[in-house]
Short mmCIF file of C-alpha atoms and ligand atoms in Angstrom, two decimals:
data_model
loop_
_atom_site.label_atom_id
_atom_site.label_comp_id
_atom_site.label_asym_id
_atom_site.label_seq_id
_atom_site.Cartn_x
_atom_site.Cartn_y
_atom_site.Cartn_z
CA UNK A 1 72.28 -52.77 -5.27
CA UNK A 2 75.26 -54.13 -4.08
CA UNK A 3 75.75 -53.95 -0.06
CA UNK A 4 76.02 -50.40 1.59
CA UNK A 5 79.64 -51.22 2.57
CA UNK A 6 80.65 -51.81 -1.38
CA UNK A 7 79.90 -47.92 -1.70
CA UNK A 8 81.37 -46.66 1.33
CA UNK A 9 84.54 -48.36 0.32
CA UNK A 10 84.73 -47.24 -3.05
CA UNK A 11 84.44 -43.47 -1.60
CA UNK A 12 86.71 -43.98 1.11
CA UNK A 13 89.43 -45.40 -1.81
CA UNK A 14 88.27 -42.43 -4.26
CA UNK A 15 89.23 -39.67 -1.03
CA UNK A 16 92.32 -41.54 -0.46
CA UNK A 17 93.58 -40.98 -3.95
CA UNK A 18 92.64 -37.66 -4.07
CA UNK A 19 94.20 -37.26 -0.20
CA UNK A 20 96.20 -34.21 -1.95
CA UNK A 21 92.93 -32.34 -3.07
CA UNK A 22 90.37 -31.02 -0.98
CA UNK A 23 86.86 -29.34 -1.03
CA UNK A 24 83.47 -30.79 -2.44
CA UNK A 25 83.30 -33.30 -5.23
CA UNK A 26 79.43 -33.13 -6.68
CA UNK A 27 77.77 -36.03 -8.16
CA UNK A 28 75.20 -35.20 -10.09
CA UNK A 29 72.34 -37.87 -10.41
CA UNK A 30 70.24 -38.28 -13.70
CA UNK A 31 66.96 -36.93 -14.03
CA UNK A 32 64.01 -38.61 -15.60
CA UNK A 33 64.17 -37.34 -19.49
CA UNK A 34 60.77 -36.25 -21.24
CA UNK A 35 59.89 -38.21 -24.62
CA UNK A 36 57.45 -36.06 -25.62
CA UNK A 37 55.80 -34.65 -22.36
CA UNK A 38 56.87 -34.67 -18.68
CA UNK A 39 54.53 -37.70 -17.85
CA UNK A 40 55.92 -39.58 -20.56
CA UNK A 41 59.28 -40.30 -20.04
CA UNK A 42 62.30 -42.32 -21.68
CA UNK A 43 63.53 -45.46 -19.41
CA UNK A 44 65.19 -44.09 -16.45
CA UNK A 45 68.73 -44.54 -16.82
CA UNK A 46 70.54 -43.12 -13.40
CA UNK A 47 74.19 -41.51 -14.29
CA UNK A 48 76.76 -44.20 -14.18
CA UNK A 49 79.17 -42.19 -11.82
CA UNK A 50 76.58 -41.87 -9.31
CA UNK A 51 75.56 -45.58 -9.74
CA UNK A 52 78.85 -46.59 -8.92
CA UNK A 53 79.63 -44.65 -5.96
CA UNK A 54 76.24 -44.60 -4.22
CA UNK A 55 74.24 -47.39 -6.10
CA UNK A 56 71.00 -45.47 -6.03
CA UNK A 57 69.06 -46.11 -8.97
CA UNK A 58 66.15 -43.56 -8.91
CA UNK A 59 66.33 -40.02 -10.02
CA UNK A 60 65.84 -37.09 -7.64
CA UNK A 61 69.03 -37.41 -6.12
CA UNK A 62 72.57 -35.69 -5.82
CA UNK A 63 75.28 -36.24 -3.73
CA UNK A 64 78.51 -34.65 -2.24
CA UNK A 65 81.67 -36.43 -1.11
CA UNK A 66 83.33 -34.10 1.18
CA UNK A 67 87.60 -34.47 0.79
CA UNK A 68 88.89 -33.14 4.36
CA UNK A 69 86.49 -35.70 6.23
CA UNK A 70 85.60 -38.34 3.91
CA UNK A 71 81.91 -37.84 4.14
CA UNK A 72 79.27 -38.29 1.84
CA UNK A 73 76.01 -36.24 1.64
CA UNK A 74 72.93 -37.52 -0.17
CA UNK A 75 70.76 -34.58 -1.20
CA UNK A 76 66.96 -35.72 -1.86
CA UNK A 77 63.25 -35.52 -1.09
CA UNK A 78 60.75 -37.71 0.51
CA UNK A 79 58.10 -39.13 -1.80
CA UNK A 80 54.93 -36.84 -1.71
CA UNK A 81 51.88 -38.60 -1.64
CA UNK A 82 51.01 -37.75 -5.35
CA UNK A 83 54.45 -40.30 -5.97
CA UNK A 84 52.96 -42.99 -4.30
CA UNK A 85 49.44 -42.59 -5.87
CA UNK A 86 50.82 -42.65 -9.20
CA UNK A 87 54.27 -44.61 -9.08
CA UNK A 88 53.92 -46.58 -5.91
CA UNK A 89 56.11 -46.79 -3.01
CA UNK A 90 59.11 -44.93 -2.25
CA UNK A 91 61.60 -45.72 0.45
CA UNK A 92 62.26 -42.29 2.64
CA UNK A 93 65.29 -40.23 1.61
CA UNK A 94 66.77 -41.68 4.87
CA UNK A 95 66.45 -45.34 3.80
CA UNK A 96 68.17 -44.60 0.45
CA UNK A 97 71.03 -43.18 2.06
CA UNK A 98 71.66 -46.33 4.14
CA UNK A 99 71.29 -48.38 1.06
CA UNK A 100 74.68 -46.27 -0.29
CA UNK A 101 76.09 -46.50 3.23
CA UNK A 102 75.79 -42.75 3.73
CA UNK A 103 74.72 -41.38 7.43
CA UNK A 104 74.13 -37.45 6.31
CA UNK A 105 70.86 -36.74 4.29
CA UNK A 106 69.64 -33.28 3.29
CA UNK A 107 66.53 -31.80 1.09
CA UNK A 108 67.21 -31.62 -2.47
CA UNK A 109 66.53 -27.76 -1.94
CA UNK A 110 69.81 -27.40 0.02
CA UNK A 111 72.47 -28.58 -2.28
CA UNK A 112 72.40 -24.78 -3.84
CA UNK A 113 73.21 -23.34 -0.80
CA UNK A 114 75.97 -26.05 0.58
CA UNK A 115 77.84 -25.28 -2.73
CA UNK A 116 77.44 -21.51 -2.16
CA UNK A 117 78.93 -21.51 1.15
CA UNK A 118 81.71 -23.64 0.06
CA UNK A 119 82.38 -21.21 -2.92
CA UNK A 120 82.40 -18.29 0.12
CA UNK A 121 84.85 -19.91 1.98
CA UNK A 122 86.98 -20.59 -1.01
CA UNK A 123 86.79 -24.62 -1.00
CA UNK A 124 87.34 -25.98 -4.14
CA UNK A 125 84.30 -27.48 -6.33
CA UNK A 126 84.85 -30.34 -8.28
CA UNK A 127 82.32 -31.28 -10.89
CA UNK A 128 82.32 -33.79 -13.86
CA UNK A 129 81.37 -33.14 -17.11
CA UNK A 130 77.82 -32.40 -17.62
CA UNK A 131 76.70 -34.98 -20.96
CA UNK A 132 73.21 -33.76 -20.50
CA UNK A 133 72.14 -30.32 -21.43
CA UNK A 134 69.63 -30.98 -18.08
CA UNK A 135 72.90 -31.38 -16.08
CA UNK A 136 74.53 -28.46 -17.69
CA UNK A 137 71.10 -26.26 -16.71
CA UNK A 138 71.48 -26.97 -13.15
CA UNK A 139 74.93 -26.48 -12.79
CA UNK A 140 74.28 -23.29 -13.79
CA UNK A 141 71.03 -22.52 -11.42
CA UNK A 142 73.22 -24.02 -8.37
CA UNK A 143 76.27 -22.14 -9.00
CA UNK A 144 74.47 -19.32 -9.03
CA UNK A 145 76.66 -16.29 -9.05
CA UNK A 146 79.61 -18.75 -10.67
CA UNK A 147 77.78 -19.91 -13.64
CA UNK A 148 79.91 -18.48 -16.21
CA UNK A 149 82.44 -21.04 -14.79
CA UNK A 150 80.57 -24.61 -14.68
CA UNK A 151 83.84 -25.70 -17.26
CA UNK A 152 86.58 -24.60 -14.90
CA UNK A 153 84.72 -26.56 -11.92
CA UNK A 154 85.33 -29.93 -13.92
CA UNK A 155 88.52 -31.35 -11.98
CA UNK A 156 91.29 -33.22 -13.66
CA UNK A 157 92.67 -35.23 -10.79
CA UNK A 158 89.38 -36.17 -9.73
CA UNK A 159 88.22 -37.41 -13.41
CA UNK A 160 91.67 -39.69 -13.20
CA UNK A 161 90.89 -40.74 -9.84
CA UNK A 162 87.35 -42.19 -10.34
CA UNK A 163 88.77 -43.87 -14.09
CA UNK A 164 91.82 -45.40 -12.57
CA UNK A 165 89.01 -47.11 -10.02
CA UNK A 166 86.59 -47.90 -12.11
CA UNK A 167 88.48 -49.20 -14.83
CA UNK A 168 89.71 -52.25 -12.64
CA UNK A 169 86.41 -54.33 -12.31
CA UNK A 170 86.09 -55.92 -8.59
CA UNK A 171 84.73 -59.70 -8.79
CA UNK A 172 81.39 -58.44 -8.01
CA UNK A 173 81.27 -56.67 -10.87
CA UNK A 174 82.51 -59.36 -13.09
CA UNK A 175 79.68 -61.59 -11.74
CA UNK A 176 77.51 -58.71 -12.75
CA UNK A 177 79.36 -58.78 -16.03
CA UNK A 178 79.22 -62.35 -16.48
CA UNK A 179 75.09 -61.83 -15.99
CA UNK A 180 75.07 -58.95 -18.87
CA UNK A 181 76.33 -61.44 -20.86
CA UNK A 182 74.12 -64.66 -20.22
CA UNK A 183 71.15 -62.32 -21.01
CA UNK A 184 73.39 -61.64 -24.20
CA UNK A 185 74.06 -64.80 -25.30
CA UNK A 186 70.44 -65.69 -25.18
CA UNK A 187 69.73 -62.50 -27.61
CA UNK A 188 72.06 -64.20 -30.05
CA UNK A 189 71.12 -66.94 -30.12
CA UNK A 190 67.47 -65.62 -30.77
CA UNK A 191 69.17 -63.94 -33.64
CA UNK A 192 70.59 -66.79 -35.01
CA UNK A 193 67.11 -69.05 -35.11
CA UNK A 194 65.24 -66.12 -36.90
CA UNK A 195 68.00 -65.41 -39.31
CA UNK A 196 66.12 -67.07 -42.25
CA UNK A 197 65.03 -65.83 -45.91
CA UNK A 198 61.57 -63.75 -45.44
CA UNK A 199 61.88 -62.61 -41.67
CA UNK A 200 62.20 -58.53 -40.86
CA UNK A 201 65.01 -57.15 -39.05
CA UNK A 202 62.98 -55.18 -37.57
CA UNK A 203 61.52 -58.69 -36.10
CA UNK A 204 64.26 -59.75 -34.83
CA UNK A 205 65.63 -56.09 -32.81
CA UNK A 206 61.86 -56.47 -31.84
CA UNK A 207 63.06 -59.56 -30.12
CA UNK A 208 66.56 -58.77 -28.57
CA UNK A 209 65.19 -55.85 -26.87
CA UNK A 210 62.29 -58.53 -25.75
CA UNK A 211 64.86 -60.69 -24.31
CA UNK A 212 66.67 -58.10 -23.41
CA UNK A 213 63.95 -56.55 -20.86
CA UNK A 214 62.77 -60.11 -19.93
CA UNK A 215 66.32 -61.00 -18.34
CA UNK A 216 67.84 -58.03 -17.21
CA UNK A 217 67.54 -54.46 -17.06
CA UNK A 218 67.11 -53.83 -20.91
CA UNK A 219 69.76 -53.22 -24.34
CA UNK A 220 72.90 -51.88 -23.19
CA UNK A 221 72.79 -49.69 -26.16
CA UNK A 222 70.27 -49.60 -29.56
CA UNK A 223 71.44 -52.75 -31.47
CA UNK A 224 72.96 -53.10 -34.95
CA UNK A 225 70.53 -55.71 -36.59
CA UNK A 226 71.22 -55.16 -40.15
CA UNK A 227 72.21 -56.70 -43.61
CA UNK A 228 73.64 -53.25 -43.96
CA UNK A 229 76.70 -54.36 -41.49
CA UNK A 230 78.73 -51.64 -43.43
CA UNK A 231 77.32 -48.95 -41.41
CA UNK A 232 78.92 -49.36 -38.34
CA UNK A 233 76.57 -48.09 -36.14
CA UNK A 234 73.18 -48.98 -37.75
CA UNK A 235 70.05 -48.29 -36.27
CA UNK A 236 67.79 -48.82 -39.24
CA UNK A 237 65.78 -52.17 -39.05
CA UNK A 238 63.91 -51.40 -42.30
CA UNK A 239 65.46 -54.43 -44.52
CA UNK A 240 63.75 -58.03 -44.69
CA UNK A 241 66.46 -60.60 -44.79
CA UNK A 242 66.68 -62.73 -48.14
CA UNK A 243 69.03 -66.01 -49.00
CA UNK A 244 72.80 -65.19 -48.93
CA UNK A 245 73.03 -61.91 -47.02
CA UNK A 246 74.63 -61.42 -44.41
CA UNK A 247 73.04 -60.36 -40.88
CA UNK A 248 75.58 -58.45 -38.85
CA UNK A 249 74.45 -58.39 -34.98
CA UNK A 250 75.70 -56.08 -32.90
CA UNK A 251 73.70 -56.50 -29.11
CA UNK A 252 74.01 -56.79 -25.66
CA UNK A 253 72.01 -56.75 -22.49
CA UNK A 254 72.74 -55.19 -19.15
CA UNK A 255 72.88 -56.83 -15.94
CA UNK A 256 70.30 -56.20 -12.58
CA UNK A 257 72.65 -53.45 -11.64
CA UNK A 258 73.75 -52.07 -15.22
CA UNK A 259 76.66 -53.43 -16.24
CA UNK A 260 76.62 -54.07 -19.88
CA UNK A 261 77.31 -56.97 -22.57
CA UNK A 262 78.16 -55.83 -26.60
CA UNK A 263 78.91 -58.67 -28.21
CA UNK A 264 78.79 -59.12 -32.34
CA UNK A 265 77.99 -62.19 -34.52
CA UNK A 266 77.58 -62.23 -38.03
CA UNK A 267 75.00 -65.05 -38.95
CA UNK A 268 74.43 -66.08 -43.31
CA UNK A 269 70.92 -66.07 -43.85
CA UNK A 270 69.44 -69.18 -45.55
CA UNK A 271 72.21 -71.30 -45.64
CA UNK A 272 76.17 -71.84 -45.59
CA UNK A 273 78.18 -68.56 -46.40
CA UNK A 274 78.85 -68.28 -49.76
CA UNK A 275 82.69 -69.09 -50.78
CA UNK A 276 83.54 -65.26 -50.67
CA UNK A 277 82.03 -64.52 -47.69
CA UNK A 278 83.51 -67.35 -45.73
CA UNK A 279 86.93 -66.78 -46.56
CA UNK A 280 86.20 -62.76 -45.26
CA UNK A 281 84.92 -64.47 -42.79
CA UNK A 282 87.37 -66.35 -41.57
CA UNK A 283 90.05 -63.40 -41.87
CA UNK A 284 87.98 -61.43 -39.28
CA UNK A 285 87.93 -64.53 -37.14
CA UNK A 286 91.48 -65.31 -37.44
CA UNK A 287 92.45 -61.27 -36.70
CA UNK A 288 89.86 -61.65 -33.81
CA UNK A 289 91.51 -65.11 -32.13
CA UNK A 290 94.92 -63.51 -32.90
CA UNK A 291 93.97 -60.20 -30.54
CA UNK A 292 92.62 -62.33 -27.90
CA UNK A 293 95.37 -64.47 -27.35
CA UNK A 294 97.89 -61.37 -27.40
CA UNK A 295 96.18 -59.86 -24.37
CA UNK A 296 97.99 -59.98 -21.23
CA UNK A 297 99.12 -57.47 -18.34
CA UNK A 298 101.91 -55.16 -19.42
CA UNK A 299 100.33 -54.73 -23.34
CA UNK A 300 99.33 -52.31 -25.10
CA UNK A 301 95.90 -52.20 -26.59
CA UNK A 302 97.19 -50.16 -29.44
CA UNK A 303 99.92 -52.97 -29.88
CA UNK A 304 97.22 -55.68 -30.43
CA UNK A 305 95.30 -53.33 -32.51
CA UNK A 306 98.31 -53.03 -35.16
CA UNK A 307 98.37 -57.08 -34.71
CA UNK A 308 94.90 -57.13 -36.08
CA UNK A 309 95.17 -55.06 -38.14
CA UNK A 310 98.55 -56.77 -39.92
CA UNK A 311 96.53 -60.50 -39.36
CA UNK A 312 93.27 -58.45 -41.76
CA UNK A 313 96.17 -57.47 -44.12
CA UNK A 314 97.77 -60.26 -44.84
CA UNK A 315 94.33 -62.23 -45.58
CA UNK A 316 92.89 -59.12 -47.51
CA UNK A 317 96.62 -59.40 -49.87
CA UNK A 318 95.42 -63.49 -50.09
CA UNK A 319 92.38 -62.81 -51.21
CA UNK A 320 93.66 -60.23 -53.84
CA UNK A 321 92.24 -56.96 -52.61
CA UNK A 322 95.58 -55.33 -50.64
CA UNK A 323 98.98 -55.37 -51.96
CA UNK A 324 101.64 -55.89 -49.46
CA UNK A 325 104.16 -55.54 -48.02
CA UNK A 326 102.04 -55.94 -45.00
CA UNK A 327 103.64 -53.41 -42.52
CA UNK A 328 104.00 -50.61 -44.98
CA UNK A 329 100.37 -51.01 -46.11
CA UNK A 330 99.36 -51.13 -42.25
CA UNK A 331 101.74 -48.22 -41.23
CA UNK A 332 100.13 -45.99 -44.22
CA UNK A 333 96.75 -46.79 -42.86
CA UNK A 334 95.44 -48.29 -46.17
CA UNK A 335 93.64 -51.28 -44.54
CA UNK A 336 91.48 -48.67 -42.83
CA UNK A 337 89.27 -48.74 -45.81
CA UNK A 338 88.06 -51.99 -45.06
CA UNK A 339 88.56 -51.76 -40.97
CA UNK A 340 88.02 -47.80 -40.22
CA UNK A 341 87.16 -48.20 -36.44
CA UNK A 342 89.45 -49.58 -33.22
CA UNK A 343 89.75 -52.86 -31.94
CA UNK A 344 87.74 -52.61 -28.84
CA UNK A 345 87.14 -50.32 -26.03
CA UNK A 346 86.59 -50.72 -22.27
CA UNK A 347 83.71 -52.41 -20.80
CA UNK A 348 82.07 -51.57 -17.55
CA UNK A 349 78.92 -49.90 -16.53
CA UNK A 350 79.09 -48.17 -19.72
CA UNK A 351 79.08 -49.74 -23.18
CA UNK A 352 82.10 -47.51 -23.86
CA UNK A 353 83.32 -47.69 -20.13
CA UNK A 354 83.61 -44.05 -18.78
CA UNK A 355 83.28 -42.41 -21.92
CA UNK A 356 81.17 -39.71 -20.55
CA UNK A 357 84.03 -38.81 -18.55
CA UNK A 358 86.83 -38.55 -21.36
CA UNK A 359 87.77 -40.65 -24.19
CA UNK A 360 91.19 -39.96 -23.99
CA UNK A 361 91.56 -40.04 -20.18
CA UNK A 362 89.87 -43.66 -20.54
CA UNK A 363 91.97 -45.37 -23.12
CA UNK A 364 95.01 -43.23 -23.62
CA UNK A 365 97.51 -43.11 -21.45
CA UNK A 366 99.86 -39.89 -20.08
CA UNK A 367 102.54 -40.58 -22.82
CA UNK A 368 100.49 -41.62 -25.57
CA UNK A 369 98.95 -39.46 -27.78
CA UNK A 370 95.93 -40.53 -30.29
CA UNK A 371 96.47 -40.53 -33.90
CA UNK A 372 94.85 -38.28 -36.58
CA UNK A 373 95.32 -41.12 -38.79
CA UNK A 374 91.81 -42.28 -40.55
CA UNK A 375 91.19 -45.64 -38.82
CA UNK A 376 93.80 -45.19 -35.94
CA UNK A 377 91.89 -41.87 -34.64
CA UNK A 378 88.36 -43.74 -33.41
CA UNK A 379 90.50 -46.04 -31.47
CA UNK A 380 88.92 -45.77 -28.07
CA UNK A 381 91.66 -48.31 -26.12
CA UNK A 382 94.92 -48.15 -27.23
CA UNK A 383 97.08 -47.89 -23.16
CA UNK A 384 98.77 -50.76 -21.49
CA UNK A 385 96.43 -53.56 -20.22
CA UNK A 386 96.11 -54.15 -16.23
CA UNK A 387 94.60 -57.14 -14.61
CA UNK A 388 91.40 -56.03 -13.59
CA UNK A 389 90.41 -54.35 -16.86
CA UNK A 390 87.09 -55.60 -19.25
CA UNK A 391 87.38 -55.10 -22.59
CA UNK A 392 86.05 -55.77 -26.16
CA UNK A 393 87.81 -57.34 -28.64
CA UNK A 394 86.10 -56.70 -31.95
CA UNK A 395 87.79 -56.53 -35.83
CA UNK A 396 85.80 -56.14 -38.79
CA UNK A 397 86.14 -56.19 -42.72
CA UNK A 398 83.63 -53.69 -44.16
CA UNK A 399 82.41 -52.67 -47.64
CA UNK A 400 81.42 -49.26 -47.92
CA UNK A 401 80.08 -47.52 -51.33
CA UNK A 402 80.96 -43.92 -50.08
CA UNK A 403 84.42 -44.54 -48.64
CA UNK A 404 85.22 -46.47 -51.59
CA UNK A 405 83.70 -44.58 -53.91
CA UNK A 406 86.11 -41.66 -52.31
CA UNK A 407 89.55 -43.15 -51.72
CA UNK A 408 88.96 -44.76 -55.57
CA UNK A 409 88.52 -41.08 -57.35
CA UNK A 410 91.56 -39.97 -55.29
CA UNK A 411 94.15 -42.62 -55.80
CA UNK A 412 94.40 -42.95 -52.48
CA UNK A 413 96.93 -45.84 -51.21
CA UNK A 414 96.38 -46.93 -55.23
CA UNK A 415 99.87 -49.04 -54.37
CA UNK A 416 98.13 -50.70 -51.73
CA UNK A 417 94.44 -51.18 -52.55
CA UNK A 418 93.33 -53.11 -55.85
CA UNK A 419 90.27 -50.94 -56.10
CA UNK A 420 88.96 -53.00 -58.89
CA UNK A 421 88.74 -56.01 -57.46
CA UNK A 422 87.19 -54.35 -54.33
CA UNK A 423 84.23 -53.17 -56.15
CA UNK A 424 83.07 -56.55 -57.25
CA UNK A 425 82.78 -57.33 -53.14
CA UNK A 426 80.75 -54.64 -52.29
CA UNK A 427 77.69 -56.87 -52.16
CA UNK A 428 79.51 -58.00 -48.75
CA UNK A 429 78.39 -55.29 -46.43
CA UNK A 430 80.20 -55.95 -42.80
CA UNK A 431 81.79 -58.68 -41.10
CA UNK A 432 82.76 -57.95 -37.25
CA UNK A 433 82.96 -60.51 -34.39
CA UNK A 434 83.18 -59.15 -30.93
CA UNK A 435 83.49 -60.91 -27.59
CA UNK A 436 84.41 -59.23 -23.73
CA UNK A 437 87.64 -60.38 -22.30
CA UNK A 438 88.29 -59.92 -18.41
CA UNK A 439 92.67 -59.56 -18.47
CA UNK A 440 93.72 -61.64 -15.59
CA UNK A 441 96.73 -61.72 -13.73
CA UNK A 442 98.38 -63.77 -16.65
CA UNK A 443 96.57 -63.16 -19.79
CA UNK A 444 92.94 -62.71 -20.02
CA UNK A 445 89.65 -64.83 -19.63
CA UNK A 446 86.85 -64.11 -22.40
CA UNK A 447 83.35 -63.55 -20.47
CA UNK A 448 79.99 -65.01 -20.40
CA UNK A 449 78.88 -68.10 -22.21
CA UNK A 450 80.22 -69.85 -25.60
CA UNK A 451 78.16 -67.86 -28.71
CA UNK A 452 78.65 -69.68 -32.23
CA UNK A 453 81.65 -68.32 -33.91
CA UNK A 454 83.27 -70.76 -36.29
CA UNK A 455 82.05 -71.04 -39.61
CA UNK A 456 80.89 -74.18 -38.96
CA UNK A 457 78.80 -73.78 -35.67
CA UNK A 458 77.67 -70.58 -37.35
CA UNK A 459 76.33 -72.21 -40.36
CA UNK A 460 74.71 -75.24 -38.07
CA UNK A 461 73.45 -72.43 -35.83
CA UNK A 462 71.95 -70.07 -38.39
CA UNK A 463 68.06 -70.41 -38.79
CA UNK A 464 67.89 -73.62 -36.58
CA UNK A 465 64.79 -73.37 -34.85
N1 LIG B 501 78.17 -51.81 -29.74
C1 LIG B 501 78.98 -50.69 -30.01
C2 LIG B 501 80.39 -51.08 -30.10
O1 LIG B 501 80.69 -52.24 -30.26
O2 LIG B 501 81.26 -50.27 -29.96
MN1 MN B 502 81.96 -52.79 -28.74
MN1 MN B 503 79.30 -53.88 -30.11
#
């Protein structure tokens, strides 16, 4: 944990935003999660709401942040003697509470009625949005006569409140950050010594999680270890890698207290990349140095997105598989069949920073509204950049039978797309290199340590062990 006074400051900043509201703001901690029986549970993983504002990192616990006089209540048990048998040592409910610099403690038992007797007197209840059907179940048993209503307890200005202040990462965190990604960079570069002809990917996920839990506090999210980099989010490890794919990498660890790394490489297995594959290669690259450099204070995500986007273009009309002109190809969206997701997203104790507590509220801002556009709609970031702010920065050129197989039969963007030449690269799969930027003051610092990204410290990299 970080020191108690880190948490008492963030709530004292989170009341002092929300000095025009008042009442009860619930936090809701995370609950162990059966795998297949109560004794057998799936990794703790405490909500990250609660982790930020109190730093308590077991489950069992709630809290309440009280508006009108600032004060926190952490709602818990003692450890019974059967949780010490079993599980070991628990600090008391009391000791926990000083840990997240809070002074009032109450039994877990009593959080029902506080919220009932705030309801009676007409305080408001603010809640955030249950993610967990566990969460959603005992918002339900604890509002008790005001169940129907859990959805009209969630509270705007305090979901804006806690995103505005957790979206600009202290230097603390960035340290914490920084960690997240040391752990990551050593996951890579695992990846990139068993990257050879022969080995499982199954092999190698077996080993990034390995790393993964040896250095920090596990994956930050179930990694993409695939020659099947198409799929954007693949969790099947079922291939074994031969000469001349391609083995997209999509990993991160997380750091002692959570914060998480997602960083992508794309290693050729067995050798140089073939001539085909460097020069998509290199586009991705080239779109991925161009965003970086663009990011500074005052931009807007969505801005450096359509830079990309225009940089994939331009190589993808080279190459002979887009007609230009550029902009109108980009404007109709016609690129998207080769880069259908966003640019990046934020960063934080979350892979996708927050996301839990609305997409939108995270990346968009009041003005801007997100497109229905294939492509443009899954962009998670698209609002002006502030110093403060972590972020991924992550294009990618994909090949993928379905969509093609679709926008071919309907013509779609025909002017723009030369569909035949397409389908003799859909041996490809995916390309997509993704590093974490920190935007300073001035521009932005990328995070963590240097992980093989040229073609040529790729290739030198790739099955060197
Ligand atoms: N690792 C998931 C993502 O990059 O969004
Ligand atoms: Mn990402
Ligand atoms: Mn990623």
């Amino acid at each position: 944990m970080f020191a108690p006074p880190t948490y008492a400051h963030r709530r004292r900043t989170l009341c002092r935003t929300l000095r025009d509201e008042s009442g009860l703001v619930l936090f809701l901690g995370n609950e162990e999660s059966a795998m297949n029986a109560a004794a057998n549970p799936y990794p703790f993983r405490q909500d990250s709401t609660f982790l930020y504002y109190f730093g308590l990192d077991v489950p069992g616990l709630d809290a309440v942040l009280d508006l009108d006089d600032g004060e926190a209540r952490l709602f818990g048990d003692d450890p019974s003697l059967d949780d010490i048998v079993w599980m070991g040592d628990h600090p008391s409910l009391r000791d926990r509470a000083e840990r997240a610099g809070v002074d009032r403690t109450a039994p877990r038992s009593a959080l029902s009625e506080t919220l009932a007797n705030a309801l009676k007197q007409d305080r408001p209840l603010h809640l955030l949005p249950p993610y967990r059907p566990r969460h959603r179940q005992r918002l339900r048993t604890l509002l008790g006569d005001a169940r129907d209503d859990v959805e009209a307890y969630v509270s705007a200005p305090v979901l804006d409140a806690i995103v505005t202040q957790r979206s600009v990462k202290s230097e603390a965190e960035v340290e914490q950050l920084e960690a997240a990604l040391d752990t990551t960079a050593h996951m890579h570069e695992a990846a990139f010594e068993r990257a050879a002809p022969g080995t499982s990917e199954r092999a190698i996920a077996g080993r990034l999680a390995g790393i993964a839990e040896a250095k920090g506090r596990g994956l930050s999210f179930r990694p993409t270890c695939s020659i099947r980099g198409e799929v954007l989010h693949n969790h099947d490890y079922s291939h074994s890698l031969s000469a001349n794919d391609l083995l997209l990498v999509d990993a991160g660890g997380t750091s002692p207290l959570h914060y998480a790394g997602d960083i992508t490489r794309v290693v050729p297995v067995g050798g140089p990349f073939t001539d085909r594959q460097r020069r998509l290669y290199n586009a991705v690259l080239d779109a991925q140095t161009t965003a970086l450099n663009a990011i500074e204070p005052g931009t807007s995500f969505i801005e450096i997105h359509r830079h990309a986007c225009r940089v994939l273009t331009n190589h993808l009309i080279e190459i002979g598989l887009m007609n230009g002109p550029v902009d109108a190809a980009v404007n109709a969206g016609a690129h998207a069949l080769f880069f259908p997701h966003g640019l990046g997203h934020m960063l934080g104790l979350d892979v996708h920073d927050m996301e839990n507590l609305g997409e939108n509220r995270v990346g968009y801002a009041e003005d801007q509204s997100r497109s229905d556009q294939f492509g443009l709609h899954t962009l998670r970031l698209a609002r002006p950049l502030a110093p403060g702010f972590v972020l991924t920065v992550e294009p990618g050129l994909y090949f993928i039978p379905a969509l093609f197989s679709q926008w071919r039969d309907e013509h779609r963007h025909a002017e723009y797309i030369n569909y035949e030449r397409t389908e003799a690269f859909m041996d490809i799969g995916g390309i997509r290199i993704e590093d974490d930027v920190l935007v300073t003051n001035d521009g932005a610092r990328r995070l963590g340590p240097e992980i093989p990204k040229t073609v040529s410290a790729v290739e030198a990299q790739a099955g060197a062990s």
